[in-house]
Structures are given as structure tokens and as C-alpha cells.
Amino acid sequence: METKTAIVQIKNLFKSYKRGNQIIPVLQDITLDIADNEFMALMGPSGSGKSTLLNLIAGIDKVDSGSVSIEGIDITSLSETGLAKWRSSHIGFIFQFYNLIPVLTAFENAELPLLLTGLSRKERKEHVEMALQIVNLSDRMKHYPSQLSGGQQQRVAIARAFVTDPAILVADEPTGDLDRASAKEILDLMERLVHELGKTIIMVTHDPRAAEKAHIIRHLDKGILNANTQTSL
Amino acid sequence: MQILKLLFKNSFRHKLRTSLTVFGITIAILAFGLLRTVVSAWYAGVESSSASRLVTRNSISIIFFLPLSYKEKIRQIPGVKDVSYATWFGGVYISEKNFIPNFAVDVKTVFDLWPEFVLSEDQKNAFIRDRKSCVAGRKIAQKYGWKIGDTITLKGTIFPGNWDFVLRGIYKGKYKSSDETQLFFHWDYLNESLKKTATNRADHVGWFTVNVTNPDLASDVAAAIDKTFKNSLAETITETEKAFQMGFVSMTEAIVIAVRIVSFVVIVIIMAVMANTMAMTARERIGEYAIMKTLGFGGWHIAGLIFGESLIISFIGCALGIAATYPAANAFGDAMSTYFPIFNVQRETIYMDIAATFIVGIVAAVFPAWRAVKVSIADGLRRIG
Ligand SMILES: Nc1ncnc2c1ncn2[C@@H]1O[C@H](COP(=O)(O)OP(=O)(O)O)[C@@H](O)[C@H]1O
Ligand SMILES: [Mg+2]
């Protein structure tokens, strides 16, 4: 197995939530490296802290202690605004429930992250059309989310996630709400993003079929990352 | 630009809710506008009255008269430019409900003292020549379809009998605030009749109107006039026309204050309605705002969306409300012309509409925006699904 540089480096990460005056530990001493251009699946029972870990990698939640370095940047040291700016160019998100803005068309949804860049209208149009072509939805650009199937909506969401060309995509149960055929389409698409566009994908999933697609599967149980690393390539 | 598009699309997402809120604001702005107009109409007499004109009346009460002989004595007081006089006639046109302010006046001086009533030279001369003639304001002539040469019959209430006057002139108001609903006729004509029927009232007038050479000295002149008639048979009270008019208005001041308060209460109520709409809207979209934050949109973007939406809805309602205010005020003014000779929507009222709308839009969005900005992304995302 060739050694790749780690794009994500997590060291001694702790995270807990407060509920009232009770402190609930969620993640305990997580240390994890994820190589560049990796497709990693994160599995584990419900409530084990998968989403929390994903959110911390993506910079939308704060660690209690430990460090999260992405492409050499320790994102735990960034300010709120610094993080927002960082997210807009370094991370793409894919959610279980697609989370498109219902009043915007497929095109406009995919364009949304580009509004924060300095791109001209014309350049944005080119990027969005390209992204929608990759997810095979060129003929649905003017459709609203309610006019699309679940699988199609998730493909729009994926286009939105990589339209800014981030190195890393995080996906929280991306096939959790889809039928088997649509799920396969989404997984194939994610695989292509890794192989053809060189993305690194970290995917939380319950679905063994989804995990099969990944190069690496890590298990999280009660906030502790299992040591054994399964490689399924 | 795309963000603006999202703003507009968001505003009309819940068509029924937005429509009802817009409708509420429209009604509130309309009500506010009409109430403010009622208040300004109430003060129209005061507004249009002059600070350089004094009114001299009997110190006991306005219903007691003053001898005409006072005129020359007043004229000789330093600082007095012109003196005119009038008597409230109180005649009724056809029926009691047709209220027309009508006065017996000194025809030679009346238009000198009230330059805001504009009458052509021809009509003025015709009026002065014809002892049994009258002049009426444009609005009232229009209302009753009077034309020059028509005979107008007033039924006397204070001075019994039917009084016929030939309309010789129709005056126009110089300003928007000038009263165009009055009717003037010859005091001489009234006096001749009184000489035959009520001799004790003859050669007496209701009040004198005095024009001063310098408005700054108006109070000195007023004091001098009252001093002149001190200890005489009929003592006088002299005050500026404004104060004189204000005296009438202040009797009803409590009502005006009530109307004013209600007009602001209307705005406060609509503010609560709008705040409720925005709170509902923002609560529903907490997840969406979290998604946008995830994509890198900052607190200012989210707050901008919420404030923008609130302002869009408020100002659509405001625009409709203002558009409705003019026809509504016209209709109201026509129906109420008896009580409000001047019923114009003031420009200040429109400015206040706009200011109130702005405040409503901002206040309604403050709390929802603050919450949407403050909620953490992780919490916001958990509300989805
Ligand atoms: N914002 C939060 N406030 C309080 N508790 C939370 C919060 N987010 C997650 N938790 C708790 O942390 C634990 C892990 O949650 P999560 O990461 O969503 O698990 P998973 O995605 O593996 O199902 C759960 O017990 C959950 O209730
Ligand atoms: Mg989860």
C-alpha cells in the first residue's frame, strides 16, 4: 500500500455537550489521520458521535481540546468568521436530507456557495453548469427541489458541495433517505469524485453497501474510535 | 444580486401568511394616515390663521356684540393697519345639515384683511356694488352647484327670516390650507334690516379683525386695544387669530389627543403582528440558515435576509396603505366636509407612514435575526429532518 500524505490530522480530540448542568462526553481522545484522496466510511451505532466528529472535521462545531488540522491548517484556532471563510472554500457538505433551499432552483442551489466568491455571473454559470453536468442533471437546472426525486435532490446537493472545488467532502448518511437504486447512483457518483476529481470523502453511514464503496472503514463506539482499521480495496 | 432574489422568494414563500400580514400593514397605515389627517384637519383653522391678525371681541362672550363705533377708535391706535368687522350670521341653507360658515362682513375691507381668499377684481367690484349679494368659497359653490348670478336663500337662525343673496363672486384659496367653504355677504344689508326689526342689535358687530403693521408688536397692540375700552360699556378681549382659533380647538383637545394616541396604538399593534410573522418565519428556517452558515455565509448575511424580508413585507403594506390613503381621505373629506372644511393628507403624514413602517420592519426582525445568528450550526442542523 502506497503511503499518502494525511490531509486530515486529528490529535487527542475531546468533545462533550452540556445538557443542563450535566456534561455528556461524546468523543474521547480521538486521534485519526485521513490520507489525501481517501474515501473513508465512518460507522457505528446511533448516538456514538459520528455526526459530531464529522462536524468537527468540517469546522462547524468547536472541540473541547485537541487539534484538527486540515491541509496543514489547525482549524481549532480559527475565529468564527475565519472558520466560515475557510469552510466556504475548503469543505463541501452532503446531508442525509439533502437540505436544498426549496425556493431556489437546482441551478440556484448549486450556485449558492459561489455567491461568497469573487466570481462573475458568467464564471459562476460555467462552474454550476459543469457541476450539474457531472452529477448528470443538466436537464433539470430550472427545476425546484419539490420537482425532483430524492436521488436527484441529493445529486444537486453533491453539486453544491463540490462546486467551489474543495479538497474535502463530508457526507452524513448521504444514502440514509434513499431507495437502493438511488443510493447506488449516489455512491457511484461519490466514487467518481474521488477517482476523477481527486476529492477526499469522509462519509458517515449505517449502510454496509455504502461502506463497501469506501477504501477504509472506521468504527466509532461510544465516542471511542476502534483501533482496527479495515481496508476494503 | 442572487441574494436579493432569495430575499424576494423568501418573502412570498407563505403566500397566505405574507398576504395577510401585508394586508394588516396596509390597513394599519391607512388607519394611521386617516387619523393623522383628522388631527391636522382639526387644527386646519389654526394653521391657516394668521399671526398678524388680531381678533377683538366682547370680553364677556363671543355671543355679545361690540358697537360699530369702536372701529374708528381701534384704527387710531398705533400699530394698527386695517380694521374690518364681521358678524356670525348662522344661516342655514335649505336644511340644518348643510352647514356653511356664513358671515356678514365689511365688504370694502374683507378681502384686504384676508388676502388668502382670492377673488377677481370684476367679481369683487360686482360684490361691492350689489348690496344684496354674496361671495362663496369654491368648494362650497361646487358642492351645491352654485353659479354666478344664482340666488342663494339662507334661513336665519339668529336673525329670523329667509334671506336671499345673489352670488356675485366665488373665491379661491391661495393655499391648500385656505378654507374654501365660507360665505360672505354685506354687513350693511343685515344692519339695515336690524334697524327696523331689532334696534338694540343694530350698529353692532360680532367682532373686529385688526391687521397690525408689525406682527412682532401684535401683543402690544392687542393690549392697547383692550386698554382703550377698559371700563366702557363693552370691554374687549383681543388676541391673535391663531389664539382665537386655538380657543375653539382646545375645547376639543382631549378628543384630538385620544385620536393621536390611537394612531400610534395602531402602529404598535401592527408591530406585534409583524414581529409574530417574522418570528414564525425565522423559526421555520433555522435549519436553512444553518445550511447557509455551513456553506460559509456569515451572521450578517443571515441577519440581512431576515431584516430584508421584514422590510420588504412592511414596505409593500406601506405602499398599498399610502396609495389607499388618498382616495380614502378624499371620500372621508367629502362626507365630512361639514366638520372638516380642510381635509388634506399632509406630506408629514406620509413621512410618518414611512418612518413607522421602517421602525416596524426593523423591530419585528430584531429578535428573530438575533436568534438565527446566535444559534450554532450544529444545533440548527439538528432541527432538520
Ligand atoms: N448539540 C448537542 N447538544 C447536546 N447533545 C448533543 C448535541 N449534539 C449531539 N449530542 C449528543 O451527542 C451524542 C452523539 O451525537 P451524534 O454525533 O449526533 O451521534 P451519531 O451521529 O453517531 O448518531 C448523542 O448522545 C447526542 O444526543
Ligand atoms: Mg448522526
XYZ file of C-alpha atoms and ligand atoms in Angstrom:
646
model
C 0.000 0.000 0.000
C 1.432 3.336 -1.001
C 1.709 5.988 1.700
C -0.197 9.168 1.052
C 0.128 12.471 2.898
C -2.507 12.984 5.557
C -4.951 15.724 4.605
C -6.812 15.462 7.907
C -4.883 15.088 11.148
C -6.832 14.795 14.368
C -4.933 14.602 17.642
C -6.316 13.818 21.105
C -9.693 15.278 20.344
C -12.217 15.532 23.175
C -15.763 16.764 22.822
C -18.647 16.850 25.241
C -22.042 18.529 25.367
C -23.699 20.186 28.305
C -27.263 19.288 28.987
C -28.453 21.382 31.904
C -25.674 21.016 34.469
C -24.781 17.564 33.226
C -21.793 17.060 30.985
C -22.157 14.367 28.364
C -18.871 13.180 26.917
C -19.341 12.460 23.227
C -15.870 11.974 21.750
C -12.929 10.760 23.784
C -9.332 11.083 22.801
C -9.797 10.656 19.086
C -6.619 10.533 17.053
C -7.075 9.979 13.360
C -5.239 10.663 10.130
C -7.027 10.641 6.828
C -4.908 10.473 3.704
C -5.382 12.679 0.705
C -7.764 11.336 -1.932
C -9.134 8.820 0.553
C -12.727 7.580 0.667
C -13.410 6.814 4.295
C -16.545 5.411 5.851
C -17.332 6.097 9.479
C -19.695 3.584 11.042
C -21.118 2.982 14.449
C -24.311 2.792 16.428
C -26.642 5.714 16.666
C -25.511 8.264 19.206
C -21.899 7.129 19.081
C -20.707 10.570 17.991
C -20.280 10.109 14.235
C -22.036 13.322 13.236
C -20.228 15.197 15.958
C -16.852 14.035 14.658
C -17.825 14.921 11.114
C -18.931 18.397 12.210
C -15.648 18.961 13.989
C -13.674 17.969 10.904
C -15.837 20.308 8.858
C -15.377 23.225 11.231
C -18.999 23.717 12.195
C -18.549 22.797 15.839
C -15.914 23.541 18.462
C -13.651 20.972 20.100
C -13.151 20.886 23.856
C -9.495 20.024 23.455
C -7.173 18.513 20.896
C -6.407 19.683 17.419
C -7.913 19.270 13.989
C -5.545 20.099 11.155
C -6.809 20.158 7.629
C -4.346 20.670 4.804
C -1.885 21.856 7.406
C -4.206 24.438 8.969
C -5.235 23.976 12.609
C -8.885 24.937 12.275
C -9.493 24.883 16.034
C -7.523 28.113 16.243
C -9.635 29.956 13.677
C -12.161 32.584 14.683
C -15.855 32.236 13.875
C -15.544 34.393 10.756
C -12.240 32.822 9.839
C -13.875 29.401 10.031
C -16.826 30.496 7.897
C -14.466 31.765 5.234
C -12.376 28.619 5.489
C -15.440 26.369 5.124
C -16.629 28.187 2.037
C -13.518 27.197 0.122
C -12.180 24.045 1.796
C -15.132 21.871 2.670
C -18.207 20.535 0.881
C -21.193 19.165 2.786
C -23.626 16.439 1.883
C -26.509 15.819 4.293
C -28.937 12.982 4.759
C -31.953 15.134 3.915
C -30.270 16.991 1.012
C -31.175 20.308 2.656
C -31.666 22.276 -0.505
C -33.307 25.696 -0.280
C -36.849 24.977 -1.504
C -37.409 28.368 -3.167
C -34.276 28.076 -5.281
C -33.911 26.024 -8.460
C -31.344 23.265 -8.847
C -29.094 25.773 -10.592
C -29.526 28.418 -7.893
C -28.965 25.920 -5.094
C -25.733 24.768 -6.641
C -24.734 28.390 -7.218
C -25.267 29.409 -3.579
C -21.715 28.749 -2.286
C -20.262 30.601 -5.270
C -22.020 33.794 -4.196
C -19.377 34.103 -1.496
C -16.578 34.030 -4.050
C -15.475 36.862 -6.270
C -16.573 35.039 -9.405
C -18.521 36.907 -12.052
C -22.007 35.885 -13.012
C -20.692 34.282 -16.168
C -17.980 32.350 -14.355
C -20.472 31.158 -11.774
C -22.748 29.971 -14.543
C -19.908 27.973 -16.092
C -18.983 26.372 -12.790
C -22.572 25.476 -11.919
C -23.316 24.042 -15.347
C -20.179 21.973 -15.159
C -21.052 20.660 -11.691
C -24.598 19.815 -12.694
C -23.283 18.065 -15.767
C -21.008 15.921 -13.619
C -23.954 14.860 -11.463
C -25.900 14.293 -14.664
C -28.634 16.858 -14.059
C -28.044 19.275 -16.938
C -31.643 18.824 -17.990
C -33.042 19.681 -14.535
C -31.331 23.003 -13.861
C -34.511 25.032 -13.685
C -36.355 22.522 -11.522
C -37.208 23.262 -7.923
C -36.339 20.695 -5.245
C -40.001 19.722 -4.922
C -39.976 18.796 -8.608
C -37.053 16.404 -8.173
C -36.801 12.873 -6.778
C -34.817 12.237 -3.606
C -31.868 10.890 -5.589
C -31.914 13.901 -7.899
C -32.066 16.291 -4.954
C -29.096 14.561 -3.380
C -27.193 14.932 -6.650
C -27.944 18.673 -6.643
C -26.681 18.751 -3.059
C -23.490 16.995 -4.161
C -23.051 19.508 -6.987
C -23.464 22.275 -4.398
C -20.843 20.560 -2.228
C -18.082 20.424 -4.824
C -18.907 23.456 -6.982
C -16.334 25.543 -5.098
C -13.774 22.775 -5.680
C -12.934 21.967 -2.032
C -10.419 19.222 -1.353
C -12.631 17.502 1.214
C -16.248 16.443 1.130
C -18.042 15.319 4.256
C -21.238 13.316 3.951
C -23.546 12.467 6.861
C -25.579 9.397 5.905
C -25.958 10.570 2.307
C -27.948 7.487 1.285
C -29.904 7.176 4.501
C -33.086 8.511 2.996
C -32.843 6.920 -0.452
C -34.060 3.737 -2.096
C -31.461 1.199 -3.133
C -31.171 2.274 -6.779
C -30.809 5.956 -5.946
C -28.362 5.117 -3.193
C -26.208 3.244 -5.676
C -26.219 6.205 -8.043
C -25.092 8.491 -5.245
C -22.343 6.134 -4.142
C -21.107 5.704 -7.707
C -21.071 9.448 -8.044
C -19.059 9.867 -4.851
C -16.628 7.243 -6.032
C -16.160 9.188 -9.261
C -15.487 12.365 -7.299
C -12.670 10.556 -5.514
C -11.206 8.916 -8.590
C -11.747 11.546 -11.229
C -11.649 14.813 -9.287
C -9.220 13.726 -6.571
C -11.529 14.558 -3.664
C -11.187 13.196 -0.168
C -14.500 11.964 1.186
C -15.443 11.216 4.760
C -18.806 9.530 4.919
C -20.892 8.579 7.926
C -23.119 5.633 7.118
C -25.165 2.775 8.535
C -25.448 1.086 5.187
C -22.963 -1.809 4.660
C -23.359 -1.386 0.892
C -22.270 2.216 1.221
C -19.349 1.236 3.420
C -18.276 -1.281 0.816
C -17.574 1.517 -1.613
C -15.154 3.127 0.811
C -11.456 2.391 0.900
C -11.333 2.478 4.643
C -13.968 1.867 7.288
C -13.567 3.188 10.822
C -15.872 2.310 13.664
C -16.892 4.638 16.395
C -18.432 3.264 19.547
C -19.486 5.377 22.497
C -17.135 8.109 21.444
C -14.124 5.892 21.039
C -12.571 5.151 17.675
C -11.800 1.457 17.225
C -8.176 0.730 16.631
C -8.658 -1.901 13.971
C -8.673 -0.468 10.524
C -10.448 -2.379 7.845
C -9.367 -1.800 4.336
C -11.671 -2.922 1.623
C -9.991 -2.217 -1.634
C -27.969 40.088 -6.706
C -28.803 36.396 -6.258
C -29.154 37.085 -2.560
C -31.788 39.719 -3.333
C -33.604 37.148 -5.395
C -33.567 34.768 -2.442
C -34.837 37.605 -0.278
C -37.853 38.184 -2.526
C -38.533 34.498 -2.952
C -38.394 34.040 0.811
C -40.825 36.901 1.336
C -43.508 35.221 -0.732
C -42.915 31.687 0.401
C -46.014 31.568 2.548
C -48.362 33.391 0.242
C -51.286 33.414 2.628
C -49.258 34.465 5.643
C -47.442 37.177 3.726
C -50.675 38.424 2.142
C -52.425 38.619 5.487
C -49.506 40.450 7.043
C -49.253 42.849 4.106
C -52.996 43.411 4.327
C -52.712 44.109 8.047
C -49.989 46.677 7.452
C -51.982 48.252 4.636
C -54.948 48.711 6.939
C -52.756 49.986 9.761
C -51.046 52.553 7.528
C -54.407 53.594 6.114
C -55.877 53.985 9.590
C -52.801 55.821 10.792
C -52.926 58.152 7.777
C -56.613 58.923 8.195
C -56.302 59.515 11.923
C -53.351 61.842 11.417
C -55.326 63.659 8.741
C -58.259 64.052 11.102
C -55.912 65.602 13.648
C -54.435 68.023 11.130
C -57.910 68.824 9.806
C -58.876 69.657 13.356
C -56.093 72.200 13.514
C -56.613 73.425 9.947
C -58.341 76.571 11.183
C -55.439 77.299 13.484
C -52.867 76.505 10.831
C -54.401 78.777 8.245
C -54.930 81.640 10.634
C -52.518 84.484 10.649
C -50.269 85.722 13.419
C -50.520 89.284 12.174
C -54.293 89.441 12.503
C -55.930 90.209 15.813
C -59.487 89.464 16.773
C -61.243 91.849 19.138
C -64.384 90.506 20.762
C -66.637 91.256 23.683
C -64.873 90.286 26.894
C -67.971 88.604 28.288
C -68.506 86.199 25.425
C -68.332 85.919 21.706
C -72.141 85.935 21.621
C -72.211 89.504 22.901
C -71.655 92.167 20.293
C -69.498 95.262 20.125
C -70.555 98.743 18.945
C -69.508 99.566 15.387
C -68.221 102.878 16.718
C -65.195 101.037 18.135
C -63.852 100.699 14.622
C -62.566 104.256 14.357
C -61.116 104.157 17.844
C -59.223 100.958 17.066
C -57.939 102.369 13.810
C -56.326 105.263 15.679
C -54.287 103.001 17.938
C -50.601 102.975 16.900
C -49.544 99.815 15.081
C -52.977 99.171 13.567
C -53.010 98.953 9.786
C -56.560 97.922 8.880
C -59.710 97.130 10.732
C -62.554 95.008 9.481
C -65.535 93.518 11.219
C -67.959 90.692 10.893
C -70.980 89.116 12.465
C -71.641 85.423 12.633
C -74.923 85.021 10.775
C -75.523 81.332 11.301
C -77.909 80.976 8.367
C -78.996 77.541 7.223
C -79.014 76.560 3.571
C -82.170 74.527 2.816
C -81.682 72.193 5.773
C -79.880 72.094 9.102
C -77.434 69.502 7.978
C -75.954 71.709 5.274
C -73.551 73.562 7.451
C -71.999 76.582 5.761
C -69.999 79.061 7.789
C -71.635 82.370 6.806
C -70.776 85.857 7.918
C -71.983 89.400 7.467
C -68.806 91.307 6.622
C -67.493 94.718 5.763
C -67.273 94.242 2.009
C -64.782 97.036 1.442
C -62.100 95.607 3.720
C -62.748 91.904 3.927
C -60.510 90.906 1.034
C -57.762 93.251 2.202
C -57.613 91.551 5.576
C -57.866 88.042 4.180
C -55.515 88.049 1.205
C -55.621 84.263 1.208
C -59.146 84.477 -0.193
C -58.569 85.296 -3.844
C -61.332 86.970 -5.826
C -61.033 88.585 -9.263
C -61.320 92.370 -9.438
C -64.514 92.113 -11.543
C -66.220 89.846 -9.063
C -65.040 91.915 -6.142
C -66.480 95.087 -7.677
C -69.742 93.339 -8.532
C -69.939 92.136 -4.933
C -69.303 95.600 -3.523
C -71.852 97.223 -5.883
C -74.710 94.834 -5.177
C -75.902 95.323 -1.601
C -77.848 92.075 -1.611
C -75.071 89.931 -2.957
C -72.740 87.374 -1.506
C -69.445 85.649 -2.226
C -68.848 81.964 -1.590
C -65.812 79.685 -1.491
C -65.012 77.470 -4.452
C -65.566 74.202 -2.602
C -68.984 75.076 -1.283
C -70.095 76.528 -4.633
C -69.010 73.313 -6.281
C -70.763 71.194 -3.706
C -74.122 72.886 -4.222
C -73.637 73.646 -7.909
C -73.858 77.416 -7.456
C -73.024 79.663 -10.371
C -72.503 83.411 -10.524
C -75.912 85.085 -10.633
C -77.695 82.338 -8.685
C -79.874 83.377 -5.792
C -78.983 81.650 -2.544
C -81.512 81.639 0.245
C -80.322 81.289 3.827
C -82.766 80.698 6.632
C -81.789 82.860 9.583
C -81.398 81.208 12.964
C -80.041 84.110 14.979
C -81.700 86.656 12.688
C -85.119 85.273 11.705
C -86.467 85.163 8.199
C -85.418 83.976 4.765
C -82.522 85.923 3.355
C -81.884 85.978 -0.370
C -78.421 86.695 -1.724
C -77.253 86.871 -5.310
C -73.943 85.111 -5.799
C -71.563 87.678 -7.312
C -68.241 86.005 -6.712
C -66.537 82.720 -5.995
C -63.256 82.995 -4.146
C -60.353 80.592 -4.309
C -57.975 79.732 -1.507
C -54.441 80.938 -2.003
C -53.035 77.962 -0.077
C -54.001 74.349 0.290
C -54.890 75.140 3.863
C -57.228 78.031 2.988
C -60.858 77.395 3.804
C -62.959 77.423 0.634
C -66.269 76.689 2.293
C -67.322 80.070 3.655
C -69.944 82.529 2.534
C -69.784 86.316 2.996
C -72.412 88.974 2.481
C -72.894 92.672 3.243
C -72.969 93.614 6.895
C -74.783 96.815 5.803
C -77.619 94.728 4.438
C -78.018 92.883 7.730
C -77.755 96.135 9.659
C -80.482 97.878 7.673
C -82.819 95.072 8.461
C -81.891 95.121 12.134
C -82.554 98.851 12.286
C -86.172 98.034 11.516
C -86.646 94.834 13.474
C -84.172 94.733 16.348
C -82.872 98.194 17.030
C -80.785 97.177 20.034
C -78.705 94.914 17.815
C -78.272 97.453 15.050
C -74.889 99.138 14.593
C -73.231 96.307 16.474
C -70.812 93.733 15.144
C -69.701 90.298 16.273
C -66.009 91.071 16.298
C -63.330 93.226 14.782
C -60.404 91.869 12.897
C -57.328 94.031 13.109
C -54.331 93.899 10.859
C -51.145 95.079 12.545
C -48.235 96.802 10.848
C -45.691 94.561 12.574
C -46.596 91.057 13.790
C -43.885 91.282 16.464
C -45.875 94.024 18.137
C -49.184 92.167 17.910
C -49.445 91.588 21.652
C -48.670 95.234 22.435
C -51.352 96.357 20.008
C -53.808 93.872 21.499
C -53.131 95.209 24.975
C -53.550 98.774 23.756
C -56.907 97.963 22.195
C -58.233 96.308 25.346
C -56.951 99.219 27.418
C -58.828 101.682 25.237
C -62.169 100.044 26.027
C -61.457 99.328 29.661
C -64.352 100.499 31.852
C -66.516 101.188 28.820
C -69.916 99.638 28.265
C -68.466 96.723 26.336
C -64.997 95.700 27.371
C -62.947 93.755 24.874
C -60.590 90.844 24.626
C -58.080 90.981 21.813
C -55.911 88.099 20.788
C -54.242 86.825 17.654
C -56.427 84.979 15.222
C -54.349 81.890 15.951
C -55.042 82.083 19.657
C -58.675 82.825 18.903
C -58.974 79.701 16.727
C -56.958 77.707 19.204
C -59.525 78.630 21.817
C -62.149 76.730 19.830
C -59.870 73.789 19.194
C -58.645 73.463 22.757
C -62.187 72.811 23.902
C -61.922 69.558 21.979
C -58.274 68.921 22.685
C -58.928 65.753 24.659
C -60.501 64.151 21.615
C -57.568 65.146 19.464
C -55.143 63.664 21.946
C -57.163 60.463 22.014
C -57.130 60.259 18.220
C -53.408 60.821 18.229
C -52.807 58.094 20.783
C -54.990 55.674 18.855
C -52.988 56.364 15.715
C -49.828 55.249 17.495
C -51.536 52.294 19.123
C -52.404 51.089 15.630
C -48.718 51.104 14.752
C -47.762 49.254 17.923
C -50.363 46.582 17.208
C -49.140 46.044 13.688
C -45.614 45.877 15.029
C -46.658 42.941 17.195
C -48.350 41.255 14.237
C -45.289 41.735 12.067
C -42.954 40.523 14.808
C -45.051 37.391 15.132
C -44.877 36.741 11.405
C -41.125 37.161 11.373
C -40.656 35.001 14.467
C -42.654 32.179 12.864
C -40.791 32.533 9.594
C -37.337 32.588 11.120
C -38.117 29.670 13.417
C -39.158 27.563 10.446
C -35.985 28.436 8.608
C -33.492 27.850 11.402
C -32.337 24.715 9.555
C -31.941 26.562 6.281
C -29.984 29.321 7.912
C -27.753 26.642 9.432
C -27.157 25.209 5.955
C -26.238 28.640 4.667
C -23.865 29.178 7.563
C -22.351 25.782 6.839
C -21.690 26.946 3.297
C -19.807 29.903 4.743
C -22.485 32.601 4.911
C -21.920 34.818 7.924
C -24.207 36.196 10.585
C -24.611 39.405 8.623
C -25.926 37.530 5.622
C -28.496 35.716 7.713
C -29.499 38.871 9.585
C -29.690 40.693 6.257
C -32.058 38.078 4.901
C -34.365 38.377 7.906
C -34.283 42.177 8.140
C -34.660 42.425 4.378
C -37.669 40.158 4.340
C -39.286 42.038 7.193
C -38.702 45.362 5.444
C -39.975 44.077 2.091
C -43.240 42.875 3.617
C -43.624 46.065 5.683
C -42.975 48.380 2.783
C -45.301 46.581 0.389
C -48.010 47.057 3.002
C -46.930 50.666 3.478
C -47.045 51.439 -0.251
C -50.515 49.953 -0.567
C -51.619 51.774 2.564
C -50.376 55.127 1.288
C -51.961 54.504 -2.106
C -55.251 53.810 -0.344
C -54.943 56.808 1.980
C -55.523 59.451 -0.714
C -58.808 58.154 -2.154
C -59.981 57.210 1.338
C -59.163 60.692 2.646
C -60.957 62.269 -0.301
C -64.059 60.201 0.271
C -63.910 60.825 4.001
C -63.275 64.531 3.492
C -66.252 64.836 1.141
C -68.542 63.011 3.513
C -67.300 65.077 6.452
C -66.843 68.410 4.701
C -69.319 69.920 7.129
C -66.982 69.303 10.035
C -63.667 69.432 8.246
C -63.580 72.155 5.584
C -59.914 71.293 5.040
C -59.170 67.602 4.845
C -55.878 67.125 3.082
C -53.357 64.353 3.603
C -50.277 66.183 4.841
C -46.872 65.383 3.471
C -45.674 64.899 7.054
C -48.234 62.135 7.441
C -46.674 60.263 4.539
C -43.222 60.742 6.033
C -44.537 59.405 9.312
C -46.046 56.416 7.470
C -42.653 55.642 6.022
C -40.829 56.151 9.314
C -43.346 53.982 11.170
C -43.045 51.249 8.553
C -39.282 51.317 8.794
C -39.423 51.008 12.561
C -41.984 48.202 12.354
C -39.853 46.313 9.824
C -36.687 46.657 11.884
C -38.194 45.974 15.296
C -40.056 42.902 14.017
C -36.811 41.405 12.720
C -34.520 42.146 15.652
C -35.343 39.177 17.831
C -35.674 36.539 15.074
C -32.446 37.746 13.464
C -30.607 37.718 16.758
C -31.743 34.150 17.401
C -30.951 32.935 13.907
C -27.474 34.428 14.072
C -26.791 33.099 17.545
C -27.919 29.503 17.144
C -24.942 27.247 16.493
C -24.765 25.423 13.186
C -24.756 22.059 14.908
C -27.946 22.973 16.798
C -29.545 24.405 13.680
C -28.795 21.289 11.668
C -30.291 19.071 14.341
C -33.649 20.781 13.831
C -33.862 19.388 10.320
C -35.491 16.108 9.481
N -25.895 19.965 20.284
C -25.972 18.955 21.141
N -26.366 19.174 22.401
C -26.435 18.144 23.291
N -26.155 16.903 22.988
C -25.759 16.618 21.732
C -25.657 17.618 20.753
N -25.248 17.042 19.605
C -25.096 15.727 19.867
N -25.415 15.464 21.137
C -25.326 14.166 21.777
O -24.080 13.615 21.449
C -24.184 12.231 21.187
C -23.657 11.926 19.794
O -24.484 12.508 18.805
P -24.217 12.331 17.261
O -22.844 12.778 16.972
O -25.294 13.022 16.550
O -24.331 10.770 17.084
P -24.473 9.912 15.753
O -24.351 10.807 14.595
O -23.376 8.912 15.862
O -25.792 9.247 15.842
C -25.645 11.884 21.352
O -25.842 11.361 22.636
C -26.345 13.202 21.232
O -27.527 13.193 21.977
Mg -25.731 11.383 13.074
